PDB file of N, CA and C in Angstrom:
ATOM      1  N   UNK A   1     183.263 173.017  13.127  1.00  0.00           N
ATOM      2  CA  UNK A   1     184.710 173.174  13.192  1.00  0.00           C
ATOM      3  C   UNK A   1     185.045 174.201  14.274  1.00  0.00           C
ATOM      4  N   UNK A   2     186.153 174.000  14.939  1.00  0.00           N
ATOM      5  CA  UNK A   2     186.599 174.877  16.011  1.00  0.00           C
ATOM      6  C   UNK A   2     187.385 176.057  15.415  1.00  0.00           C
ATOM      7  N   UNK A   3     187.091 177.247  15.884  1.00  0.00           N
ATOM      8  CA  UNK A   3     187.761 178.458  15.441  1.00  0.00           C
ATOM      9  C   UNK A   3     189.243 178.425  15.816  1.00  0.00           C
ATOM     10  N   UNK A   4     190.101 178.855  14.910  1.00  0.00           N
ATOM     11  CA  UNK A   4     191.548 178.840  15.156  1.00  0.00           C
ATOM     12  C   UNK A   4     191.937 179.758  16.308  1.00  0.00           C
ATOM     13  N   UNK A   5     191.225 180.851  16.480  1.00  0.00           N
ATOM     14  CA  UNK A   5     191.508 181.753  17.600  1.00  0.00           C
ATOM     15  C   UNK A   5     191.196 181.083  18.936  1.00  0.00           C
ATOM     16  N   UNK A   6     190.142 180.289  18.980  1.00  0.00           N
ATOM     17  CA  UNK A   6     189.804 179.547  20.197  1.00  0.00           C
ATOM     18  C   UNK A   6     190.879 178.508  20.499  1.00  0.00           C
ATOM     19  N   UNK A   7     191.317 177.791  19.483  1.00  0.00           N
ATOM     20  CA  UNK A   7     192.376 176.794  19.680  1.00  0.00           C
ATOM     21  C   UNK A   7     193.654 177.435  20.214  1.00  0.00           C
ATOM     22  N   UNK A   8     193.928 178.661  19.793  1.00  0.00           N
ATOM     23  CA  UNK A   8     195.149 179.341  20.220  1.00  0.00           C
ATOM     24  C   UNK A   8     195.147 179.682  21.706  1.00  0.00           C
ATOM     25  N   UNK A   9     193.968 179.858  22.304  1.00  0.00           N
ATOM     26  CA  UNK A   9     193.925 180.227  23.721  1.00  0.00           C
ATOM     27  C   UNK A   9     193.650 179.046  24.643  1.00  0.00           C
ATOM     28  N   UNK A  10     193.205 177.913  24.093  1.00  0.00           N
ATOM     29  CA  UNK A  10     192.937 176.742  24.921  1.00  0.00           C
ATOM     30  C   UNK A  10     194.229 176.018  25.281  1.00  0.00           C
ATOM     31  N   UNK A  11     194.205 175.336  26.411  1.00  0.00           N
ATOM     32  CA  UNK A  11     195.336 174.510  26.855  1.00  0.00           C
ATOM     33  C   UNK A  11     194.775 173.234  27.459  1.00  0.00           C
ATOM     34  N   UNK A  12     195.580 172.207  27.505  1.00  0.00           N
ATOM     35  CA  UNK A  12     195.181 170.941  28.101  1.00  0.00           C
ATOM     36  C   UNK A  12     194.905 171.173  29.595  1.00  0.00           C
ATOM     37  N   UNK A  13     193.721 170.803  30.078  1.00  0.00           N
ATOM     38  CA  UNK A  13     193.416 171.008  31.491  1.00  0.00           C
ATOM     39  C   UNK A  13     194.253 170.126  32.423  1.00  0.00           C
ATOM     40  N   UNK A  14     194.791 169.038  31.912  1.00  0.00           N
ATOM     41  CA  UNK A  14     195.570 168.124  32.751  1.00  0.00           C
ATOM     42  C   UNK A  14     196.998 168.617  32.976  1.00  0.00           C
ATOM     43  N   UNK A  15     197.652 169.109  31.910  1.00  0.00           N
ATOM     44  CA  UNK A  15     199.071 169.465  32.035  1.00  0.00           C
ATOM     45  C   UNK A  15     199.379 170.898  31.596  1.00  0.00           C
ATOM     46  N   UNK A  16     198.378 171.607  31.094  1.00  0.00           N
ATOM     47  CA  UNK A  16     198.503 173.007  30.652  1.00  0.00           C
ATOM     48  C   UNK A  16     199.340 173.197  29.389  1.00  0.00           C
ATOM     49  N   UNK A  17     199.590 172.132  28.655  1.00  0.00           N
ATOM     50  CA  UNK A  17     200.336 172.225  27.396  1.00  0.00           C
ATOM     51  C   UNK A  17     199.419 172.721  26.278  1.00  0.00           C
ATOM     52  N   UNK A  18     200.010 173.097  25.161  1.00  0.00           N
ATOM     53  CA  UNK A  18     199.248 173.507  23.985  1.00  0.00           C
ATOM     54  C   UNK A  18     198.437 172.329  23.460  1.00  0.00           C
ATOM     55  N   UNK A  19     197.410 172.657  22.693  1.00  0.00           N
ATOM     56  CA  UNK A  19     196.571 171.621  22.090  1.00  0.00           C
ATOM     57  C   UNK A  19     196.527 171.838  20.586  1.00  0.00           C
ATOM     58  N   UNK A  20     196.081 170.795  19.883  1.00  0.00           N
ATOM     59  CA  UNK A  20     195.898 170.888  18.433  1.00  0.00           C
ATOM     60  C   UNK A  20     194.688 170.062  18.046  1.00  0.00           C
ATOM     61  N   UNK A  21     194.148 170.349  16.886  1.00  0.00           N
ATOM     62  CA  UNK A  21     192.984 169.635  16.379  1.00  0.00           C
ATOM     63  C   UNK A  21     193.442 168.495  15.483  1.00  0.00           C
ATOM     64  N   UNK A  22     193.041 167.269  15.833  1.00  0.00           N
ATOM     65  CA  UNK A  22     193.356 166.083  15.024  1.00  0.00           C
ATOM     66  C   UNK A  22     192.145 165.160  15.016  1.00  0.00           C
ATOM     67  N   UNK A  23     191.769 164.689  13.859  1.00  0.00           N
ATOM     68  CA  UNK A  23     190.684 163.708  13.723  1.00  0.00           C
ATOM     69  C   UNK A  23     189.438 164.112  14.505  1.00  0.00           C
ATOM     70  N   UNK A  24     189.057 165.395  14.405  1.00  0.00           N
ATOM     71  CA  UNK A  24     187.881 165.934  15.086  1.00  0.00           C
ATOM     72  C   UNK A  24     187.944 165.753  16.605  1.00  0.00           C
ATOM     73  N   UNK A  25     189.142 165.838  17.161  1.00  0.00           N
ATOM     74  CA  UNK A  25     189.369 165.814  18.608  1.00  0.00           C
ATOM     75  C   UNK A  25     190.396 166.878  18.952  1.00  0.00           C
ATOM     76  N   UNK A  26     190.346 167.332  20.173  1.00  0.00           N
ATOM     77  CA  UNK A  26     191.359 168.248  20.693  1.00  0.00           C
ATOM     78  C   UNK A  26     192.432 167.370  21.339  1.00  0.00           C
ATOM     79  N   UNK A  27     193.669 167.471  20.873  1.00  0.00           N
ATOM     80  CA  UNK A  27     194.751 166.615  21.353  1.00  0.00           C
ATOM     81  C   UNK A  27     195.836 167.438  22.032  1.00  0.00           C
ATOM     82  N   UNK A  28     196.292 166.950  23.170  1.00  0.00           N
ATOM     83  CA  UNK A  28     197.383 167.592  23.895  1.00  0.00           C
ATOM     84  C   UNK A  28     198.685 167.336  23.137  1.00  0.00           C
ATOM     85  N   UNK A  29     199.531 168.361  23.044  1.00  0.00           N
ATOM     86  CA  UNK A  29     200.795 168.225  22.331  1.00  0.00           C
ATOM     87  C   UNK A  29     201.917 167.684  23.215  1.00  0.00           C
ATOM     88  N   UNK A  30     201.669 167.576  24.511  1.00  0.00           N
ATOM     89  CA  UNK A  30     202.653 167.044  25.443  1.00  0.00           C
ATOM     90  C   UNK A  30     202.705 165.517  25.288  1.00  0.00           C
ATOM     91  N   UNK A  31     203.845 164.983  24.921  1.00  0.00           N
ATOM     92  CA  UNK A  31     203.987 163.542  24.680  1.00  0.00           C
ATOM     93  C   UNK A  31     203.697 162.733  25.942  1.00  0.00           C
ATOM     94  N   UNK A  32     204.102 163.231  27.091  1.00  0.00           N
ATOM     95  CA  UNK A  32     203.869 162.511  28.352  1.00  0.00           C
ATOM     96  C   UNK A  32     202.393 162.469  28.723  1.00  0.00           C
ATOM     97  N   UNK A  33     201.642 163.493  28.378  1.00  0.00           N
ATOM     98  CA  UNK A  33     200.211 163.547  28.705  1.00  0.00           C
ATOM     99  C   UNK A  33     199.403 162.880  27.581  1.00  0.00           C
ATOM    100  N   UNK A  34     199.399 163.511  26.407  1.00  0.00           N
ATOM    101  CA  UNK A  34     198.759 162.947  25.220  1.00  0.00           C
ATOM    102  C   UNK A  34     197.257 162.748  25.295  1.00  0.00           C
ATOM    103  N   UNK A  35     196.567 163.430  26.178  1.00  0.00           N
ATOM    104  CA  UNK A  35     195.113 163.252  26.293  1.00  0.00           C
ATOM    105  C   UNK A  35     194.418 163.772  25.048  1.00  0.00           C
ATOM    106  N   UNK A  36     193.274 163.143  24.742  1.00  0.00           N
ATOM    107  CA  UNK A  36     192.457 163.534  23.597  1.00  0.00           C
ATOM    108  C   UNK A  36     191.054 163.831  24.099  1.00  0.00           C
ATOM    109  N   UNK A  37     190.584 165.034  23.791  1.00  0.00           N
ATOM    110  CA  UNK A  37     189.291 165.485  24.276  1.00  0.00           C
ATOM    111  C   UNK A  37     188.290 165.502  23.133  1.00  0.00           C
ATOM    112  N   UNK A  38     187.059 165.050  23.381  1.00  0.00           N
ATOM    113  CA  UNK A  38     186.054 164.996  22.317  1.00  0.00           C
ATOM    114  C   UNK A  38     185.490 166.373  21.996  1.00  0.00           C
ATOM    115  N   UNK A  39     184.903 166.469  20.817  1.00  0.00           N
ATOM    116  CA  UNK A  39     184.162 167.656  20.408  1.00  0.00           C
ATOM    117  C   UNK A  39     182.738 167.189  20.164  1.00  0.00           C
ATOM    118  N   UNK A  40     181.794 167.759  20.904  1.00  0.00           N
ATOM    119  CA  UNK A  40     180.386 167.371  20.772  1.00  0.00           C
ATOM    120  C   UNK A  40     179.573 168.570  20.324  1.00  0.00           C
ATOM    121  N   UNK A  41     178.854 168.412  19.230  1.00  0.00           N
ATOM    122  CA  UNK A  41     178.025 169.491  18.668  1.00  0.00           C
ATOM    123  C   UNK A  41     178.825 170.770  18.471  1.00  0.00           C
ATOM    124  N   UNK A  42     180.087 170.630  18.052  1.00  0.00           N
ATOM    125  CA  UNK A  42     180.934 171.773  17.775  1.00  0.00           C
ATOM    126  C   UNK A  42     181.549 172.428  19.003  1.00  0.00           C
ATOM    127  N   UNK A  43     181.366 171.802  20.175  1.00  0.00           N
ATOM    128  CA  UNK A  43     181.879 172.370  21.418  1.00  0.00           C
ATOM    129  C   UNK A  43     182.941 171.428  21.994  1.00  0.00           C
ATOM    130  N   UNK A  44     184.151 171.921  22.243  1.00  0.00           N
ATOM    131  CA  UNK A  44     185.188 171.077  22.850  1.00  0.00           C
ATOM    132  C   UNK A  44     184.834 170.747  24.304  1.00  0.00           C
ATOM    133  N   UNK A  45     184.893 169.476  24.638  1.00  0.00           N
ATOM    134  CA  UNK A  45     184.629 169.035  26.006  1.00  0.00           C
ATOM    135  C   UNK A  45     185.977 168.855  26.687  1.00  0.00           C
ATOM    136  N   UNK A  46     186.431 169.893  27.362  1.00  0.00           N
ATOM    137  CA  UNK A  46     187.780 169.926  27.940  1.00  0.00           C
ATOM    138  C   UNK A  46     187.752 169.504  29.406  1.00  0.00           C
ATOM    139  N   UNK A  47     187.167 168.351  29.666  1.00  0.00           N
ATOM    140  CA  UNK A  47     187.101 167.784  31.019  1.00  0.00           C
ATOM    141  C   UNK A  47     188.048 166.599  31.087  1.00  0.00           C
ATOM    142  N   UNK A  48     188.869 166.553  32.115  1.00  0.00           N
ATOM    143  CA  UNK A  48     189.837 165.471  32.239  1.00  0.00           C
ATOM    144  C   UNK A  48     189.151 164.112  32.288  1.00  0.00           C
ATOM    145  N   UNK A  49     187.996 164.036  32.935  1.00  0.00           N
ATOM    146  CA  UNK A  49     187.263 162.771  33.034  1.00  0.00           C
ATOM    147  C   UNK A  49     186.712 162.294  31.690  1.00  0.00           C
ATOM    148  N   UNK A  50     186.559 163.186  30.746  1.00  0.00           N
ATOM    149  CA  UNK A  50     186.045 162.843  29.420  1.00  0.00           C
ATOM    150  C   UNK A  50     187.146 162.493  28.428  1.00  0.00           C
ATOM    151  N   UNK A  51     188.399 162.707  28.785  1.00  0.00           N
ATOM    152  CA  UNK A  51     189.524 162.504  27.873  1.00  0.00           C
ATOM    153  C   UNK A  51     189.852 161.026  27.705  1.00  0.00           C
ATOM    154  N   UNK A  52     190.444 160.737  26.585  1.00  0.00           N
ATOM    155  CA  UNK A  52     190.929 159.368  26.301  1.00  0.00           C
ATOM    156  C   UNK A  52     192.407 159.309  26.589  1.00  0.00           C
TER     157      UNK A  52
END
């Protein structure tokens, strides 16, 4: 699980909006962007090329 303090300082690399944890993924809160980043072995993969 991702630490809440870490989530508070992370931002979407594509649009710099806030993120939230949903369905074991890091999700951008910006409706226009909406990218979803995977979490592998407990580490968020915040690469734009890896996003859905």
